Coordinates of C-alpha atoms and ligand atoms in Angstrom, one line a residue:
X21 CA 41.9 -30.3 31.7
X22 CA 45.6 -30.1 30.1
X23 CA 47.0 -27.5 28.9
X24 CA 45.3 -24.9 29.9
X25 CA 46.3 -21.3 29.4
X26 CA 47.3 -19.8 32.8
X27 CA 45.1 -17.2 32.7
X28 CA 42.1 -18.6 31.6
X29 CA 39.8 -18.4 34.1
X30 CA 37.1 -20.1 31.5
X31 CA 37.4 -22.8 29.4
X32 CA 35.0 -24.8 27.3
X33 CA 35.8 -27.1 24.9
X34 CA 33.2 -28.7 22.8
X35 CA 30.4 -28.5 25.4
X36 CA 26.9 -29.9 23.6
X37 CA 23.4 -30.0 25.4
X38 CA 20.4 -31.0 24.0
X39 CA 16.7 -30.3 24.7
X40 CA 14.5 -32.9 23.1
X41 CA 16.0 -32.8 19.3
X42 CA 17.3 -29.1 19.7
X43 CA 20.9 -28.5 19.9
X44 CA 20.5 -25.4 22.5
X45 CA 24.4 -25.9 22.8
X46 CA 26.3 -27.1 19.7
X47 CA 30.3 -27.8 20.2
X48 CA 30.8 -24.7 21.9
X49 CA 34.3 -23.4 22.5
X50 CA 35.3 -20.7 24.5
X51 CA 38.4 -19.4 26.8
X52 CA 37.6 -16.5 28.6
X53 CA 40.6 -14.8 30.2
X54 CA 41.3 -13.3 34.0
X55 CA 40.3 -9.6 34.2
X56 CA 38.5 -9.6 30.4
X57 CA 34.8 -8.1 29.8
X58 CA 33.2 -10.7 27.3
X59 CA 30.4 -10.3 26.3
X60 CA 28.1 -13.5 24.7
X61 CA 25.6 -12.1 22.2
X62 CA 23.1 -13.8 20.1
X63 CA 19.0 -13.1 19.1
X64 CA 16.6 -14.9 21.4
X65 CA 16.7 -18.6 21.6
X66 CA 20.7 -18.7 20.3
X67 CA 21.8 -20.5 23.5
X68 CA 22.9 -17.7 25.3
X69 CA 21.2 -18.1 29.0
X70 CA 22.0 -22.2 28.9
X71 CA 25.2 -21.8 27.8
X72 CA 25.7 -19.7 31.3
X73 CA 23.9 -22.2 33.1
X74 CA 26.5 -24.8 31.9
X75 CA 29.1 -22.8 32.5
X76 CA 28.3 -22.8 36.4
X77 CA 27.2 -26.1 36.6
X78 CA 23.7 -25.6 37.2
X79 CA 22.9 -28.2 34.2
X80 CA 24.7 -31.0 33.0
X81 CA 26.2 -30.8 29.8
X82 CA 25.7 -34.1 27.4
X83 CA 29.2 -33.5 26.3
X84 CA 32.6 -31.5 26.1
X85 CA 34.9 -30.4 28.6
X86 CA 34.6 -27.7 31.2
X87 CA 36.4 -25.8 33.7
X88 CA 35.5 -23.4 35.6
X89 CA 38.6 -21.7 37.8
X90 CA 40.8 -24.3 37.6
X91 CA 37.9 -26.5 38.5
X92 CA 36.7 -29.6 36.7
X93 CA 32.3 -28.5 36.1
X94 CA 30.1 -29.7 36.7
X95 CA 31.9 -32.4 39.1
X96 CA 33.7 -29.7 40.8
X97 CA 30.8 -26.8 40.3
X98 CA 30.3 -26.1 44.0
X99 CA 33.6 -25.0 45.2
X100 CA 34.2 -22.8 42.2
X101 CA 31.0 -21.1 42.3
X102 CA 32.0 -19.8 45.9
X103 CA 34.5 -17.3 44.0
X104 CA 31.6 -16.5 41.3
X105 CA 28.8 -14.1 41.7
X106 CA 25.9 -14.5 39.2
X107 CA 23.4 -11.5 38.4
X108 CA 20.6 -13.7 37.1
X109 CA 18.4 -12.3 34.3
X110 CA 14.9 -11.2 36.7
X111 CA 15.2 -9.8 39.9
X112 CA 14.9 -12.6 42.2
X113 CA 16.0 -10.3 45.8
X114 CA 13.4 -11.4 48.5
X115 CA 10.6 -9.1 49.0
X116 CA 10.1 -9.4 52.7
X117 CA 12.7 -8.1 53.1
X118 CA 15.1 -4.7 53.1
X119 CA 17.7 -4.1 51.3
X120 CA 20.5 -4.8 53.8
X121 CA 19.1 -8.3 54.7
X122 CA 18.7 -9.5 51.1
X123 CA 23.0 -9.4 51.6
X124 CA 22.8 -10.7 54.4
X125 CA 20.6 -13.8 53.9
X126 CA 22.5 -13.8 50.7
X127 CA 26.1 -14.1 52.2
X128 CA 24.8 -17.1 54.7
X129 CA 24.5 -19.4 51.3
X130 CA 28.5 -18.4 51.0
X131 CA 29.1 -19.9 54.6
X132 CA 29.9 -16.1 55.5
X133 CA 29.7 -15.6 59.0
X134 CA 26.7 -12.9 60.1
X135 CA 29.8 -10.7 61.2
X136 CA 31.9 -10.9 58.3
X137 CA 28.8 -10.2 55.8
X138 CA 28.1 -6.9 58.2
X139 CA 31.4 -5.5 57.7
X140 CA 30.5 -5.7 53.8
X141 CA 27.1 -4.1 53.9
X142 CA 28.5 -0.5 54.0
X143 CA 30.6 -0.6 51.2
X144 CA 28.4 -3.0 49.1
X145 CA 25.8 -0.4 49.6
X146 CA 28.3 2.3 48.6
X147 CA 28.7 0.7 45.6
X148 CA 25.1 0.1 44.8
X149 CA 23.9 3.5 45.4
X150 CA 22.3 2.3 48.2
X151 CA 23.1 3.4 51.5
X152 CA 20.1 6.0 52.0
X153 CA 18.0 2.5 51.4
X154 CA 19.6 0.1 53.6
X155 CA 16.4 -0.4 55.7
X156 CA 14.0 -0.1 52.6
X157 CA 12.4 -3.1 51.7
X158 CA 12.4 -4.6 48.4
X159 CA 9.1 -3.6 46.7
X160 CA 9.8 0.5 47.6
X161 CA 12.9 0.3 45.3
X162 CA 12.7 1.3 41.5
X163 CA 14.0 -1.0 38.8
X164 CA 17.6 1.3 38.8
X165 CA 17.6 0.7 42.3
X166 CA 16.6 -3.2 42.3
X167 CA 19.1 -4.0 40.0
X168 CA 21.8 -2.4 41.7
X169 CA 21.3 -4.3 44.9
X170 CA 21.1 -7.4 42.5
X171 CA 24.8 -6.8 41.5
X172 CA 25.6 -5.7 45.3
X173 CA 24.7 -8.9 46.3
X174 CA 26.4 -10.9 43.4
X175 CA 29.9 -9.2 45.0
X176 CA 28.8 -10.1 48.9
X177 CA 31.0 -13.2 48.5
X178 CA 33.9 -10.8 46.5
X179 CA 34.2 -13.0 43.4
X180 CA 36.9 -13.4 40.8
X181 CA 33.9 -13.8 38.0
X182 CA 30.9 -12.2 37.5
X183 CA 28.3 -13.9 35.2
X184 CA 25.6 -11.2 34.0
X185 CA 22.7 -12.2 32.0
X186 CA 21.1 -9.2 30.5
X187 CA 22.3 -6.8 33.3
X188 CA 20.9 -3.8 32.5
X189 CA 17.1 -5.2 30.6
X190 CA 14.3 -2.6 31.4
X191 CA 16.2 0.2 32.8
X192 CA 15.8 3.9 31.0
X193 CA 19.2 5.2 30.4
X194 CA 20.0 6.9 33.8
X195 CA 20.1 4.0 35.1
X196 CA 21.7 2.2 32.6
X197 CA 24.8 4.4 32.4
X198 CA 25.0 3.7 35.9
X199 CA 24.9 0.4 35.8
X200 CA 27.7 0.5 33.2
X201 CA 30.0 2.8 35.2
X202 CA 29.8 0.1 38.2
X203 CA 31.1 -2.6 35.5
X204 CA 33.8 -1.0 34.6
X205 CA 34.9 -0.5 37.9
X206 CA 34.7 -3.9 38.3
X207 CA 37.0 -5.1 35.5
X208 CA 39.3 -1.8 36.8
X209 CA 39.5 -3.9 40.0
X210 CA 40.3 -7.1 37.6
X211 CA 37.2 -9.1 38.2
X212 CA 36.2 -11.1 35.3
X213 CA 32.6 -10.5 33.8
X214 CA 30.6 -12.8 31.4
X215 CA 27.5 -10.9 30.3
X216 CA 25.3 -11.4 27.7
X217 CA 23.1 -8.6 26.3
X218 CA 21.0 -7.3 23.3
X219 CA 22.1 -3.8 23.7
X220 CA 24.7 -3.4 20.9
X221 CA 26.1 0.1 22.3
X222 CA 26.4 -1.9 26.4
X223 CA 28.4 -5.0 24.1
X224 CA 30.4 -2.0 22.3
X225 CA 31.0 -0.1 25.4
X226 CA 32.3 -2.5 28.0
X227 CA 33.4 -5.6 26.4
X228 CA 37.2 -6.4 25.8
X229 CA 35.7 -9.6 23.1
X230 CA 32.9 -10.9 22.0
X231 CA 31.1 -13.8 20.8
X232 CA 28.1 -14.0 18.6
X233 CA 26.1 -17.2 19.0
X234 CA 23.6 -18.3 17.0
X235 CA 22.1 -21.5 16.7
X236 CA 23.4 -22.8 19.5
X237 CA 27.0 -21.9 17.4
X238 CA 29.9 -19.2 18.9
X239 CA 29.6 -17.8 14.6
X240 CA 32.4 -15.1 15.5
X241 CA 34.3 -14.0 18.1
X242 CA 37.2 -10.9 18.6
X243 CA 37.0 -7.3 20.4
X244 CA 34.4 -5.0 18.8
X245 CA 36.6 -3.4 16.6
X246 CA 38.0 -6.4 15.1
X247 CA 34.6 -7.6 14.7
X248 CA 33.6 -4.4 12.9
X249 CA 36.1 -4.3 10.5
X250 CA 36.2 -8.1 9.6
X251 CA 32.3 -8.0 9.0
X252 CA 31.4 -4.2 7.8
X253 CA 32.4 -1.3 5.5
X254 CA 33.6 1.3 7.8
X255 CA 31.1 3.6 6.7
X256 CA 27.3 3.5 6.8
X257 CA 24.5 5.4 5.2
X258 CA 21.0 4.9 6.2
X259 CA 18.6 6.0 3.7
X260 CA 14.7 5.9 4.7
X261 CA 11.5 7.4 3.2
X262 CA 8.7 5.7 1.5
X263 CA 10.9 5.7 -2.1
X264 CA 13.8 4.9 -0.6
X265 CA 13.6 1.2 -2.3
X266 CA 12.8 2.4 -4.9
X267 CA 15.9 4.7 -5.3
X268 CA 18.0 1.7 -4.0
X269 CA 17.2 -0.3 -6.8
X270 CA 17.9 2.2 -9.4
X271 CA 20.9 3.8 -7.7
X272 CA 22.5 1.8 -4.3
X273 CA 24.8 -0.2 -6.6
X274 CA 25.9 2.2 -8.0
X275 CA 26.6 3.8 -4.9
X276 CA 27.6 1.2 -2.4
X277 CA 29.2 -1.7 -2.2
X278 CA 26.7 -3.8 0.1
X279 CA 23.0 -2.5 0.5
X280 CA 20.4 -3.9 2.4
X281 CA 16.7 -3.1 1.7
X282 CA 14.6 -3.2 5.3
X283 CA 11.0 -1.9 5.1
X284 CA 11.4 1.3 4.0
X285 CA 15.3 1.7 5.3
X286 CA 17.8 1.2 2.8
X287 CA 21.3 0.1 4.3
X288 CA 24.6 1.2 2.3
X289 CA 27.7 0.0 3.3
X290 CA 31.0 1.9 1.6
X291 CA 34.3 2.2 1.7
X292 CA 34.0 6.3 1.8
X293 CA 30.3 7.7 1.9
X294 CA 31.4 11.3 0.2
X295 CA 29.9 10.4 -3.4
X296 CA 26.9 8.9 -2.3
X297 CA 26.6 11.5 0.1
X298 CA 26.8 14.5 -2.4
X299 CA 23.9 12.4 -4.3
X300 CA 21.6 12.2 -1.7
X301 CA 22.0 15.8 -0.8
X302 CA 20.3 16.2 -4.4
X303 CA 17.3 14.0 -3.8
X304 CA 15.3 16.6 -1.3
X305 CA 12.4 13.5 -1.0
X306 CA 15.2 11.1 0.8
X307 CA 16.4 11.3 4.5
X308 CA 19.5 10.1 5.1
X309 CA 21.9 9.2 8.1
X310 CA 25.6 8.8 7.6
X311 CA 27.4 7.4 10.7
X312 CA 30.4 5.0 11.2
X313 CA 29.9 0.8 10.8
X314 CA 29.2 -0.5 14.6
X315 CA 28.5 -3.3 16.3
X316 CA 24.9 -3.4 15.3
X317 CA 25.5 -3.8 11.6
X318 CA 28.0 -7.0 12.5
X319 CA 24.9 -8.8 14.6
X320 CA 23.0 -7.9 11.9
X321 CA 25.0 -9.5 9.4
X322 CA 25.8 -12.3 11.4
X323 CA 22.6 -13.2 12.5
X324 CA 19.8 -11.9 10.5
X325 CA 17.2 -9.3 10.1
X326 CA 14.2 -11.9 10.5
X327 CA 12.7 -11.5 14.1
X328 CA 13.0 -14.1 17.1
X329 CA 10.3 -14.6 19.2
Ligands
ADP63 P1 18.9 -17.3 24.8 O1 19.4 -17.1 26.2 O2 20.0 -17.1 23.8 O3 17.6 -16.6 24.5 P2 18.3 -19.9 25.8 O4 19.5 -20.6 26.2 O5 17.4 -19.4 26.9 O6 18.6 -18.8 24.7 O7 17.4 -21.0 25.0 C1 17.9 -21.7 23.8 C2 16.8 -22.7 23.4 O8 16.7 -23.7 24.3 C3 15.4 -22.1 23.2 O9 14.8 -22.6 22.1 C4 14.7 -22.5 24.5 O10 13.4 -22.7 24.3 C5 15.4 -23.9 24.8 N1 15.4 -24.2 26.2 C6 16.1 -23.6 27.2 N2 16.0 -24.1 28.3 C7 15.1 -25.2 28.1 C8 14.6 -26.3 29.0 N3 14.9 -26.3 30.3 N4 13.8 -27.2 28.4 C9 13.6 -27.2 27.1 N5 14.0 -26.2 26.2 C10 14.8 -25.3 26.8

């Protein structure tokens, strides 16, 4: 591909796939830079996991251009996913066996000699939190603990990318902040990471950018913070009770310059919440939260309050 940016370790330009008459993939464009944390988000069924599996060349796209570090995918796929490590979205570690031989079986599919994948183990297992468990098999480990030797291995063939689908799905928070930690030493190090995720505070905490997909579309794209304050009022107030509609529609627009009516949560977006906040400190029926606009309001906006299934 011409012209592309030297950095770019990503780049996709107009890639389309099609299942039956669905666009899962629709003129997708997308340059994702050396050492970056982006983060692809989107409701269920936007395009999200396919538009990974494109991105590695694990399907072929019906159209659009595609490389992958400097290589042509998915004609090219092969030799650049050697410098990729993928942390799919379920477990899929081998349960026969323990902890240290899932990296090692894992390393042969690299061409890694036995020896070379040995001298990673102890720092692999370092990083994974692992090294008490390095004879444990598979089914013994907690979720925490399973996931972290999923990213261990995803690093046995020390990769320039890191693609994460919904890294840290089904973990309680413990484990979740750890799991974030062990990102951001990653980018630290200048690896390059391509997760998607539904958790709006893991999107706001590690990405550098961001895409919202829907539809099979990239809607918006820009680091959280541009994202917030292209999309949102700064402020937020939350108002929720069983008469909280019934306030909003007598007094939100007077109030607010956006509101949003959600069961029985009334969403106010302003400029500066101190009038509406005085009010509400009147009306002893209402709750109220005031917090600053975040990433949650944007996907809102963006994509919807409906539910996916
Ligand atoms: P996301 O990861 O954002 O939830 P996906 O990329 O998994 O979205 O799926 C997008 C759409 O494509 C969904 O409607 C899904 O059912 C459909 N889809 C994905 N893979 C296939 C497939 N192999 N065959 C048919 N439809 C598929």
């Amino acid at each position: 591909m011409s012209a592309e940016p030297m950095n770019a370790v990503i780049q996709a330009r107009g890639l389309r796939k099609s299942y039956g008459d669905t666009r899962v993939v629709n003129d997708l464009n997308l340059t994702i830079q050396r050492g970056e944390c982006f983060g692809l988000l989107g409701p269920n069924g936007a395009g999200k996991t396919t538009t990974l599996r494109l991105l590695l060349g694990l399907i072929a796209p019906d159209g659009g251009e595609l490389s992958l570090l400097n290589h042509a995918v998915p004609q090219d796929a092969r030799v650049a996913r050697l410098r990729v490590g993928v942390v799919a979205q379920f477990d899929n570690l081998d349960p026969d066996f323990t902890v240290a031989e899932n990296l090692l079986v894992y390393g042969r599919y690299f061409g890694m000699s036995d020896a070379a994948i040995e001298a990673r183990i102890p720092q692999l297992l370092e990083f994974a939190n692992l090294t008490n468990k390095r004879d444990a098999k598979v089914p013994t480990l907690s979720g925490g603990m399973k996931r972290r030797l999923t990213l261990a291995r995803a690093l046995v063939n020390d990769p320039d990318i890191i693609f994460l689908d919904e890294p840290t799905t089904g973990l309680d928070p413990q484990a979740r902040h750890l799991i974030w930690q062990r990102l951001r030493e990653l980018t630290a190090q200048g690896k390059t990471l391509l997760l998607t995720t539904h958790f709006m505070e893991e999107a706001e905490r590690l990405c550098h950018r961001l895409a919202v997909m829907d539809h099979g579309k990239l809607i918006q794209q820009g680091t959280p913070r541009e994202l917030i304050e292209k999309n949102i009022e700064p402020q937020v107030v939350e108002v929720f009770s069983e008469t909280s509609a019934a306030w909003a529609e007598q007094h939100a627009a007077h109030y607010a310059q956006r509101f949003e009516i959600s069961g029985e949560s009334v969403f106010c977006y302003v400029q500066d919440a101190q009038v509406l906040v005085a009010h509400l400190q009147t009306q002893t029926e209402l709750r109220y939260l005031h917090r600053p606009a975040n990433l949650e309001d944007v996907f809102l906006k963006l994509t919807g309050r409906e539910m996916r299934e």
